[in-house]
Amino acid sequence: MSGAPISLSDIAHQIPSNDADFHQQTVADLLGRRSLGFPGAQPVSFSRHHLLELRNTDYFMCEKTDGIRCLMFLTEIAGAEAQFLIDRKNDYYYVLTDSLHLPVPGNVGGHHLGTLLDGELVRQSWKDKQGNPHTRLAYLIFDLLAIDGENITQKQFDKRLARLQERVVKPFKEFKARYPEDVAAQPFQVEMKRMEFPYGFEQMFRQTLPSLPHGNDGLIFTSREDPYTFGTDQKILKWKPPLENTIDFRLLLGAFPMLTDDEGAFEDWDAMPEMELHVNHGGGQSGYRYFANLTLNDDEWEALKRSGKQIDGRVIECYGDPAMNGDVWRPKLDDGMPRFRDDKKDANHISTVESVLESIKGAVTEEDLIAESGNIRTPFKARQKAREDAEKRRVEEERRKVAEVPRRRESTSTATARAEDDDVGPVYTDE
């Protein structure tokens, strides 16, 4: 299923940059950052050496949704609940007042203040039992950076997910159960993305992915133990099948074909021009360098012309055609139309491009992942058991200490008073 195009401006109002500056500063302060840039983590492309990483380190796995990546900032304006969607350009989109409600635990009318979610907005399609088609927008949450004014980016991933489940998702589900009509009228639904163990590939490929109500273009692996990293995170791995292993380039139009008539030579504006793909090497617009030409067929060129939209300078998603050993670059398509990434301000940086090219060169297939399941599962289960055993020992030790307290009190009551300089003072614990 291909992800239908979504525009944040269809469901929220983009606020002016001078207004966005205030909220960007608020978010930066909340996260303890100096930078006002987009704080979202970015994955690295999955390569063959990452198979060993999955054996040696605990990861959680989820499907990679083909939608719009955006953060959601939960705050208030003049005492009223407010939400902002934040895209990768760091533009802020204000969700219409009173159109979306995310309650706090124990108070269905209360709202979050100083909470930052990470997720993806996607269009879902399905048919009911009578065969009638339905569509809706859904925001799938996969991480939590801050909750009600508390920055939790330094906590490990599974702890952040636990906070997300208890403080955001559970209260929303209770609200939905009590007021289903109100939730159905919201501009989009809110769900927590399901995480799986990193070895359940057969079920993922055979059952989960084919039954999704939205587009999917791969898998995401996130380290269980690591904190949230702003920008590129080497502990978030993005696996894609060959045709989905794409690069976002800056598209620049070159020369149009020349025609001649009695008055001389002229450019044929209806014909397909040369199309250059440029890579971001840093340093702003002057830092782009030529990478390759884009290859379109006639139908794709006609689709671009019919759209009536400017294409020069936009970011376009492309893949190396495997039939041509990856040397010919083709556009990713949505219903026959080349996919432009207008949600992105810049094309991929050269470091990302090199990572994707390495991933393509050392491609790990669906069959490779399935074959690796046992090698990942065995050490994962061993580490899991070791943690459970350690927790049992900790609980038993706590019980032993509690049982010793009466005996210590009895001993203290019959003992002689100690000298003042023998007093070691209070003991503090943070559990």
CSV table of C-alpha atoms in Angstrom, one decimal:
chain,number,residue,atom,x,y,z
A,1,MET,CA,0.0,0.0,0.0
A,2,SER,CA,1.5,3.4,-1.0
A,3,GLY,CA,1.2,6.2,1.4
A,4,ALA,CA,-1.2,8.9,0.1
A,5,PRO,CA,0.2,12.4,0.1
A,6,ILE,CA,-0.5,14.3,3.3
A,7,SER,CA,0.0,18.0,4.0
A,8,LEU,CA,0.1,19.3,7.5
A,9,SER,CA,-1.5,22.5,6.3
A,10,ASP,CA,-4.7,20.5,5.6
A,11,ILE,CA,-5.2,19.8,9.3
A,12,ALA,CA,-3.3,22.6,11.1
A,13,HIS,CA,-2.3,26.2,10.6
A,14,GLN,CA,1.3,27.0,9.9
A,15,ILE,CA,2.2,29.9,12.2
A,16,PRO,CA,4.6,32.7,11.1
A,17,SER,CA,8.3,32.3,11.7
A,18,ASN,CA,8.4,35.1,14.3
A,19,ASP,CA,5.7,33.3,16.3
A,20,ALA,CA,7.4,30.0,15.8
A,21,ASP,CA,10.6,31.4,17.3
A,22,PHE,CA,9.0,31.7,20.7
A,23,HIS,CA,7.8,28.0,20.7
A,24,GLN,CA,11.2,26.8,19.3
A,25,GLN,CA,12.9,28.5,22.3
A,26,THR,CA,10.4,27.0,24.7
A,27,VAL,CA,11.1,23.5,23.3
A,28,ALA,CA,14.8,24.1,23.4
A,29,ASP,CA,14.6,25.2,27.1
A,30,LEU,CA,12.4,22.1,27.8
A,31,LEU,CA,15.0,19.8,26.4
A,32,GLY,CA,18.0,21.7,27.8
A,33,ARG,CA,19.3,22.5,24.3
A,34,ARG,CA,21.1,25.6,23.0
A,35,SER,CA,20.1,24.9,19.4
A,36,LEU,CA,16.7,26.0,18.2
A,37,GLY,CA,16.7,23.5,15.3
A,38,PHE,CA,14.5,20.4,14.9
A,39,PRO,CA,15.4,18.1,17.8
A,40,GLY,CA,14.1,14.9,16.3
A,41,ALA,CA,16.4,11.8,16.1
A,42,GLN,CA,17.3,10.5,12.7
A,43,PRO,CA,18.1,6.9,11.9
A,44,VAL,CA,21.1,5.5,10.0
A,45,SER,CA,20.7,3.0,7.1
A,46,PHE,CA,20.9,-0.7,7.9
A,47,SER,CA,24.0,-2.5,6.6
A,48,ARG,CA,25.2,-6.0,7.0
A,49,HIS,CA,27.4,-5.3,10.0
A,50,HIS,CA,24.3,-4.3,11.9
A,51,LEU,CA,23.3,-7.9,12.0
A,52,LEU,CA,26.0,-8.4,14.6
A,53,GLU,CA,24.7,-5.3,16.4
A,54,LEU,CA,21.3,-6.9,16.8
A,55,ARG,CA,22.9,-10.0,18.3
A,56,ASN,CA,25.0,-8.1,20.8
A,57,THR,CA,22.6,-5.4,21.9
A,58,ASP,CA,18.9,-5.3,22.8
A,59,TYR,CA,16.8,-3.5,20.2
A,60,PHE,CA,13.1,-3.1,19.7
A,61,MET,CA,11.6,-3.4,16.2
A,62,CYS,CA,8.7,-1.7,14.6
A,63,GLU,CA,7.4,-1.2,11.1
A,64,LYS,CA,8.6,2.0,9.3
A,65,THR,CA,5.5,3.9,8.5
A,66,ASP,CA,5.3,5.7,5.1
A,67,GLY,CA,3.9,9.0,6.3
A,68,ILE,CA,5.1,12.4,7.6
A,69,ARG,CA,7.5,12.4,10.4
A,70,CYS,CA,6.6,15.1,12.9
A,71,LEU,CA,6.9,15.9,16.6
A,72,MET,CA,3.8,17.0,18.6
A,73,PHE,CA,4.3,19.7,21.3
A,74,LEU,CA,1.5,19.7,23.9
A,75,THR,CA,1.3,23.1,25.7
A,76,GLU,CA,-1.3,25.8,26.5
A,77,ILE,CA,-2.1,29.3,25.2
A,78,ALA,CA,-3.8,31.7,27.6
A,79,GLY,CA,-4.6,28.8,29.8
A,80,ALA,CA,-6.2,26.7,27.1
A,81,GLU,CA,-5.0,23.4,25.7
A,82,ALA,CA,-2.9,23.7,22.6
A,83,GLN,CA,-1.0,21.4,20.3
A,84,PHE,CA,1.6,22.1,17.6
A,85,LEU,CA,2.9,19.7,14.9
A,86,ILE,CA,6.5,20.3,14.1
A,87,ASP,CA,7.9,19.0,10.8
A,88,ARG,CA,11.5,18.4,9.8
A,89,LYS,CA,11.8,21.9,8.5
A,90,ASN,CA,11.1,22.9,12.1
A,91,ASP,CA,8.0,24.7,11.0
A,92,TYR,CA,5.2,24.8,13.6
A,93,TYR,CA,1.6,24.0,12.7
A,94,TYR,CA,-1.1,24.9,15.2
A,95,VAL,CA,-3.9,22.4,15.6
A,96,LEU,CA,-7.3,24.2,15.7
A,97,THR,CA,-8.4,25.1,19.2
A,98,ASP,CA,-10.6,22.5,21.0
A,99,SER,CA,-10.3,20.1,18.0
A,100,LEU,CA,-7.9,17.7,19.8
A,101,HIS,CA,-7.8,16.6,23.4
A,102,LEU,CA,-5.1,14.6,25.1
A,103,PRO,CA,-6.0,14.2,28.8
A,104,VAL,CA,-3.7,13.6,31.8
A,105,PRO,CA,-4.0,10.6,34.1
A,106,GLY,CA,-6.9,10.8,36.6
A,107,ASN,CA,-8.4,14.0,35.0
A,108,VAL,CA,-10.3,13.5,31.8
A,109,GLY,CA,-10.6,17.3,31.4
A,110,GLY,CA,-7.0,18.1,32.2
A,111,HIS,CA,-4.4,18.7,29.6
A,112,HIS,CA,-0.6,18.2,29.2
A,113,LEU,CA,1.8,21.2,29.5
A,114,GLY,CA,5.4,20.9,28.4
A,115,THR,CA,5.1,17.5,26.6
A,116,LEU,CA,6.9,16.5,23.4
A,117,LEU,CA,5.9,13.4,21.4
A,118,ASP,CA,7.7,11.9,18.5
A,119,GLY,CA,5.8,10.1,15.8
A,120,GLU,CA,4.4,10.0,12.3
A,121,LEU,CA,1.2,11.2,10.7
A,122,VAL,CA,-0.2,8.7,8.2
A,123,ARG,CA,-3.3,8.2,6.2
A,124,GLN,CA,-5.0,4.8,7.0
A,125,SER,CA,-7.5,3.0,4.7
A,126,TRP,CA,-9.6,-0.1,5.4
A,127,LYS,CA,-12.9,-1.8,4.7
A,128,ASP,CA,-15.5,-2.7,7.3
A,129,LYS,CA,-17.3,-6.0,7.4
A,130,GLN,CA,-19.8,-4.9,4.8
A,131,GLY,CA,-16.9,-4.0,2.4
A,132,ASN,CA,-17.4,-0.2,2.8
A,133,PRO,CA,-14.1,1.7,2.4
A,134,HIS,CA,-13.0,4.1,5.2
A,135,THR,CA,-10.0,6.4,5.6
A,136,ARG,CA,-8.7,8.5,8.5
A,137,LEU,CA,-5.5,10.2,9.6
A,138,ALA,CA,-3.6,8.9,12.6
A,139,TYR,CA,-0.7,10.1,14.5
A,140,LEU,CA,1.4,7.1,15.5
A,141,ILE,CA,3.6,7.9,18.5
A,142,PHE,CA,6.9,6.0,18.9
A,143,ASP,CA,8.8,8.0,21.4
A,144,LEU,CA,8.5,10.6,24.2
A,145,LEU,CA,11.1,13.4,24.8
A,146,ALA,CA,9.4,15.3,27.6
A,147,ILE,CA,6.3,14.8,29.8
A,148,ASP,CA,4.6,17.7,31.7
A,149,GLY,CA,7.7,19.8,31.9
A,150,GLU,CA,10.1,17.0,32.7
A,151,ASN,CA,12.9,16.3,30.1
A,152,ILE,CA,13.3,12.5,29.9
A,153,THR,CA,15.6,12.3,26.9
A,154,GLN,CA,18.4,10.9,29.1
A,155,LYS,CA,16.2,7.9,30.2
A,156,GLN,CA,16.6,4.7,28.2
A,157,PHE,CA,14.1,3.9,25.4
A,158,ASP,CA,12.0,1.3,27.3
A,159,LYS,CA,11.6,3.6,30.2
A,160,ARG,CA,10.4,6.4,27.9
A,161,LEU,CA,7.9,4.0,26.3
A,162,ALA,CA,6.6,3.1,29.8
A,163,ARG,CA,6.0,6.8,30.5
A,164,LEU,CA,4.4,7.3,27.2
A,165,GLN,CA,2.0,4.3,27.8
A,166,GLU,CA,1.0,5.4,31.3
A,167,ARG,CA,1.0,9.2,31.0
A,168,VAL,CA,-0.3,9.8,27.5
A,169,VAL,CA,-1.7,6.7,25.7
A,170,LYS,CA,-3.6,5.1,28.6
A,171,PRO,CA,-5.5,8.4,29.6
A,172,PHE,CA,-6.4,8.9,25.9
A,173,LYS,CA,-7.8,5.4,25.6
A,174,GLU,CA,-9.9,6.0,28.6
A,175,PHE,CA,-11.2,9.3,27.2
A,176,LYS,CA,-11.9,7.5,23.9
A,177,ALA,CA,-13.9,4.8,25.6
A,178,ARG,CA,-16.0,7.4,27.5
A,179,TYR,CA,-16.5,9.9,24.6
A,180,PRO,CA,-16.0,7.9,21.3
A,181,GLU,CA,-18.0,10.5,19.2
A,182,ASP,CA,-15.8,13.3,20.4
A,183,VAL,CA,-12.6,11.4,19.5
A,184,ALA,CA,-14.0,10.4,16.1
A,185,ALA,CA,-14.5,14.0,15.3
A,186,GLN,CA,-10.8,14.9,16.0
A,187,PRO,CA,-8.7,15.9,13.0
A,188,PHE,CA,-6.6,12.7,13.5
A,189,GLN,CA,-6.5,9.7,15.8
A,190,VAL,CA,-3.7,9.2,18.3
A,191,GLU,CA,-2.1,5.8,18.8
A,192,MET,CA,1.1,4.3,20.2
A,193,LYS,CA,3.1,2.4,17.6
A,194,ARG,CA,3.5,-1.3,18.5
A,195,MET,CA,7.1,-2.4,19.3
A,196,GLU,CA,8.2,-6.0,18.6
A,197,PHE,CA,11.2,-8.1,19.7
A,198,PRO,CA,14.0,-7.8,17.1
A,199,TYR,CA,13.8,-11.4,16.0
A,200,GLY,CA,10.2,-11.8,15.0
A,201,PHE,CA,10.9,-11.3,11.3
A,202,GLU,CA,8.7,-14.1,9.9
A,203,GLN,CA,5.6,-12.8,11.7
A,204,MET,CA,6.5,-9.2,10.7
A,205,PHE,CA,6.8,-10.0,7.0
A,206,ARG,CA,4.1,-12.6,6.7
A,207,GLN,CA,1.4,-11.2,8.9
A,208,THR,CA,2.0,-7.7,10.3
A,209,LEU,CA,3.1,-5.8,7.3
A,210,PRO,CA,0.5,-7.2,4.8
A,211,SER,CA,-2.3,-6.3,7.2
A,212,LEU,CA,-1.3,-2.7,7.9
A,213,PRO,CA,-4.0,-0.1,7.0
A,214,HIS,CA,-1.3,2.4,5.9
A,215,GLY,CA,1.8,2.5,3.7
A,216,ASN,CA,5.1,0.9,4.9
A,217,ASP,CA,8.6,1.1,3.5
A,218,GLY,CA,10.7,-0.9,5.9
A,219,LEU,CA,11.6,-1.6,9.5
A,220,ILE,CA,13.0,0.5,12.4
A,221,PHE,CA,15.3,-0.9,15.1
A,222,THR,CA,15.8,1.2,18.3
A,223,SER,CA,18.2,0.4,21.1
A,224,ARG,CA,16.4,-0.5,24.3
A,225,GLU,CA,19.0,1.0,26.6
A,226,ASP,CA,20.0,4.2,24.9
A,227,PRO,CA,18.9,7.8,25.7
A,228,TYR,CA,17.2,10.0,23.0
A,229,THR,CA,19.8,11.5,20.7
A,230,PHE,CA,19.1,14.8,18.8
A,231,GLY,CA,20.0,14.5,15.1
A,232,THR,CA,21.6,11.4,13.7
A,233,ASP,CA,21.5,8.4,16.1
A,234,GLN,CA,23.7,5.5,15.4
A,235,LYS,CA,21.5,3.3,17.6
A,236,ILE,CA,18.4,3.8,15.5
A,237,LEU,CA,18.6,1.5,12.4
A,238,LYS,CA,16.5,1.9,9.3
A,239,TRP,CA,16.1,-1.2,7.2
A,240,LYS,CA,14.4,-0.9,3.8
A,241,PRO,CA,13.9,-3.4,0.9
A,242,PRO,CA,15.9,-2.6,-2.2
A,243,LEU,CA,13.3,-0.5,-4.0
A,244,GLU,CA,12.6,1.5,-0.8
A,245,ASN,CA,16.3,2.3,0.0
A,246,THR,CA,16.0,5.8,-1.2
A,247,ILE,CA,17.9,9.1,-1.2
A,248,ASP,CA,16.4,12.6,-1.1
A,249,PHE,CA,18.1,14.8,-3.6
A,250,ARG,CA,17.8,18.4,-4.7
A,251,LEU,CA,16.4,18.4,-8.2
A,252,LEU,CA,17.8,21.1,-10.6
A,253,LEU,CA,16.6,21.5,-14.2
A,254,GLY,CA,19.3,21.7,-16.9
A,255,ALA,CA,19.0,22.6,-20.5
A,256,PHE,CA,16.0,21.8,-22.6
A,257,PRO,CA,16.4,20.1,-26.0
A,258,MET,CA,16.9,22.5,-28.9
A,259,LEU,CA,14.7,22.8,-32.0
A,260,THR,CA,15.3,24.8,-35.2
A,261,ASP,CA,13.0,26.5,-37.6
A,262,ASP,CA,13.3,29.2,-40.3
A,263,GLU,CA,14.0,31.8,-37.6
A,264,GLY,CA,16.8,29.7,-36.0
A,265,ALA,CA,17.3,27.5,-32.9
A,266,PHE,CA,15.2,27.7,-29.8
A,267,GLU,CA,14.5,25.6,-26.7
A,268,ASP,CA,11.6,23.1,-26.7
A,269,TRP,CA,9.9,23.9,-23.4
A,270,ASP,CA,7.5,21.0,-23.8
A,271,ALA,CA,10.2,18.4,-24.1
A,272,MET,CA,12.0,16.8,-21.1
A,273,PRO,CA,15.0,18.7,-20.0
A,274,GLU,CA,18.2,17.4,-18.4
A,275,MET,CA,17.5,16.8,-14.7
A,276,GLU,CA,20.3,16.9,-12.2
A,277,LEU,CA,20.3,15.4,-8.7
A,278,HIS,CA,22.4,17.3,-6.2
A,279,VAL,CA,23.6,16.3,-2.7
A,280,ASN,CA,23.9,18.5,0.3
A,281,HIS,CA,27.5,18.9,1.5
A,282,GLY,CA,26.7,21.5,4.1
A,283,GLY,CA,27.1,25.2,4.0
A,284,GLY,CA,23.6,26.2,2.8
A,285,GLN,CA,22.5,26.4,-0.8
A,286,SER,CA,26.1,26.9,-2.0
A,287,GLY,CA,27.0,23.6,-0.5
A,288,TYR,CA,25.1,21.4,-3.0
A,289,ARG,CA,27.1,19.3,-5.5
A,290,TYR,CA,26.1,17.3,-8.6
A,291,PHE,CA,25.6,13.6,-8.0
A,292,ALA,CA,23.8,12.1,-11.0
A,293,ASN,CA,21.1,12.6,-13.5
A,294,LEU,CA,17.5,11.7,-12.9
A,295,THR,CA,15.9,9.3,-15.4
A,296,LEU,CA,12.2,9.7,-16.1
A,297,ASN,CA,10.0,7.9,-18.6
A,298,ASP,CA,7.5,9.9,-20.8
A,299,ASP,CA,4.5,9.1,-18.5
A,300,GLU,CA,6.3,10.4,-15.5
A,301,TRP,CA,7.3,13.6,-17.3
A,302,GLU,CA,3.8,14.2,-18.5
A,303,ALA,CA,2.5,13.7,-14.9
A,304,LEU,CA,4.9,16.4,-13.7
A,305,LYS,CA,3.7,18.8,-16.4
A,306,ARG,CA,0.0,18.1,-15.6
A,307,SER,CA,0.6,18.9,-12.0
A,308,GLY,CA,1.4,22.5,-12.9
A,309,LYS,CA,3.8,22.8,-10.0
A,310,GLN,CA,7.3,24.1,-10.0
A,311,ILE,CA,9.8,21.3,-9.8
A,312,ASP,CA,13.2,23.1,-10.1
A,313,GLY,CA,14.9,23.2,-6.7
A,314,ARG,CA,12.5,20.8,-4.9
A,315,VAL,CA,13.6,17.8,-2.9
A,316,ILE,CA,12.8,14.5,-4.7
A,317,GLU,CA,13.0,10.9,-3.4
A,318,CYS,CA,14.9,8.6,-5.7
A,319,TYR,CA,16.3,5.0,-5.8
A,320,GLY,CA,19.1,3.3,-7.7
A,321,ASP,CA,17.4,1.0,-10.3
A,322,PRO,CA,18.5,-2.5,-9.3
A,323,ALA,CA,18.0,-3.6,-12.9
A,324,MET,CA,20.8,-1.2,-13.8
A,325,ASN,CA,23.1,-2.2,-10.9
A,326,GLY,CA,22.0,1.0,-9.1
A,327,ASP,CA,23.8,3.2,-11.5
A,328,VAL,CA,20.5,4.8,-12.9
A,329,TRP,CA,18.5,6.9,-10.5
A,330,ARG,CA,14.7,6.8,-10.7
A,331,PRO,CA,12.0,8.6,-8.8
A,332,LYS,CA,10.0,7.0,-6.1
A,333,LEU,CA,6.4,7.2,-7.3
A,334,ASP,CA,3.0,7.9,-5.7
A,335,ASP,CA,0.2,6.8,-8.1
A,336,GLY,CA,2.5,7.4,-11.1
A,337,MET,CA,3.7,10.8,-9.9
A,338,PRO,CA,7.3,11.4,-8.7
A,339,ARG,CA,7.4,11.9,-5.0
A,340,PHE,CA,8.7,15.2,-3.8
A,341,ARG,CA,9.6,15.7,-0.1
A,342,ASP,CA,8.2,19.1,0.5
A,343,ASP,CA,8.3,18.3,4.2
A,344,LYS,CA,12.1,18.6,4.0
A,345,LYS,CA,13.9,21.9,3.8
A,346,ASP,CA,17.2,20.2,2.6
A,347,ALA,CA,18.2,17.2,0.6
A,348,ASN,CA,20.1,14.4,2.4
A,349,HIS,CA,23.6,15.3,3.7
A,350,ILE,CA,26.5,13.6,2.0
A,351,SER,CA,27.0,11.5,5.2
A,352,THR,CA,23.5,10.1,4.9
A,353,VAL,CA,24.0,9.5,1.1
A,354,GLU,CA,27.2,7.5,1.8
A,355,SER,CA,25.4,5.5,4.5
A,356,VAL,CA,22.5,4.6,2.1
A,357,LEU,CA,25.0,3.7,-0.6
A,358,GLU,CA,26.8,1.4,1.8
A,359,SER,CA,23.5,-0.1,2.8
A,360,ILE,CA,22.7,-0.7,-0.9
A,361,LYS,CA,26.1,-2.2,-1.5
A,362,GLY,CA,25.8,-4.5,1.5
A,363,ALA,CA,22.1,-5.0,1.1
A,364,VAL,CA,20.4,-7.2,3.8
A,365,THR,CA,17.3,-8.8,2.3
A,366,GLU,CA,14.1,-10.0,3.9
A,367,GLU,CA,15.4,-13.6,3.6
A,368,ASP,CA,18.6,-12.6,5.4
A,369,LEU,CA,16.7,-11.2,8.3
A,370,ILE,CA,14.5,-14.2,8.7
A,371,ALA,CA,17.6,-16.5,8.5
A,372,GLU,CA,19.2,-14.5,11.3
A,373,SER,CA,16.2,-14.7,13.7
A,374,GLY,CA,17.7,-17.5,15.9
A,375,ASN,CA,21.1,-15.9,16.1
A,376,ILE,CA,19.4,-12.7,17.5
A,377,ARG,CA,16.8,-14.4,19.7
A,378,THR,CA,19.1,-16.7,21.7
A,379,PRO,CA,21.4,-13.9,23.2
A,380,PHE,CA,18.4,-11.6,23.5
A,381,LYS,CA,16.6,-14.1,25.7
A,382,ALA,CA,19.8,-14.8,27.7
A,383,ARG,CA,20.2,-11.1,28.5
A,384,GLN,CA,16.5,-10.9,29.4
A,385,LYS,CA,16.8,-13.8,31.8
A,386,ALA,CA,19.9,-12.3,33.4
A,387,ARG,CA,18.0,-9.0,34.0
A,388,GLU,CA,15.1,-10.9,35.5
A,389,ASP,CA,17.4,-12.9,37.8
A,390,ALA,CA,19.1,-9.7,38.9
A,391,GLU,CA,15.7,-8.1,39.7
A,392,LYS,CA,14.7,-11.2,41.8
A,393,ARG,CA,17.9,-10.9,43.8
A,394,ARG,CA,17.3,-7.2,44.3
A,395,VAL,CA,13.7,-7.8,45.5
A,396,GLU,CA,14.9,-10.6,47.9
A,397,GLU,CA,17.6,-8.4,49.2
A,398,GLU,CA,15.0,-5.6,49.9
A,399,ARG,CA,12.8,-8.1,51.7
A,400,ARG,CA,15.7,-9.3,53.8
A,401,LYS,CA,16.6,-5.7,54.8
A,402,VAL,CA,12.9,-5.0,55.8
A,403,ALA,CA,12.9,-8.2,57.9
A,404,GLU,CA,16.0,-7.0,59.7
A,405,VAL,CA,14.6,-3.7,60.8
A,406,PRO,CA,12.7,-5.0,63.9
A,407,ARG,CA,15.8,-6.9,65.0
A,408,ARG,CA,17.9,-3.8,64.6
A,409,ARG,CA,15.4,-1.7,66.6
A,410,GLU,CA,15.5,-4.3,69.4
A,411,SER,CA,19.3,-4.3,69.4
A,412,THR,CA,19.4,-0.5,69.5
A,413,SER,CA,17.0,-0.2,72.4
A,414,THR,CA,19.2,-2.4,74.6
A,415,ALA,CA,22.6,-1.1,73.4
A,416,THR,CA,24.5,1.8,75.1
A,417,ALA,CA,24.4,5.2,73.5
A,418,ARG,CA,27.2,5.8,71.0
A,419,ALA,CA,29.5,8.7,71.0
A,420,GLU,CA,28.4,11.6,68.8
A,421,ASP,CA,31.5,11.4,66.5
A,422,ASP,CA,30.6,7.8,65.8
A,423,ASP,CA,27.3,8.9,64.1
A,424,VAL,CA,27.7,8.3,60.3
A,425,GLY,CA,24.6,10.5,59.5
A,426,PRO,CA,21.7,9.9,57.2
A,427,VAL,CA,21.8,7.7,54.1
A,428,TYR,CA,20.1,8.9,50.9
A,429,THR,CA,18.8,6.6,48.1
A,430,ASP,CA,17.2,7.4,44.8
A,431,GLU,CA,15.0,4.6,43.6
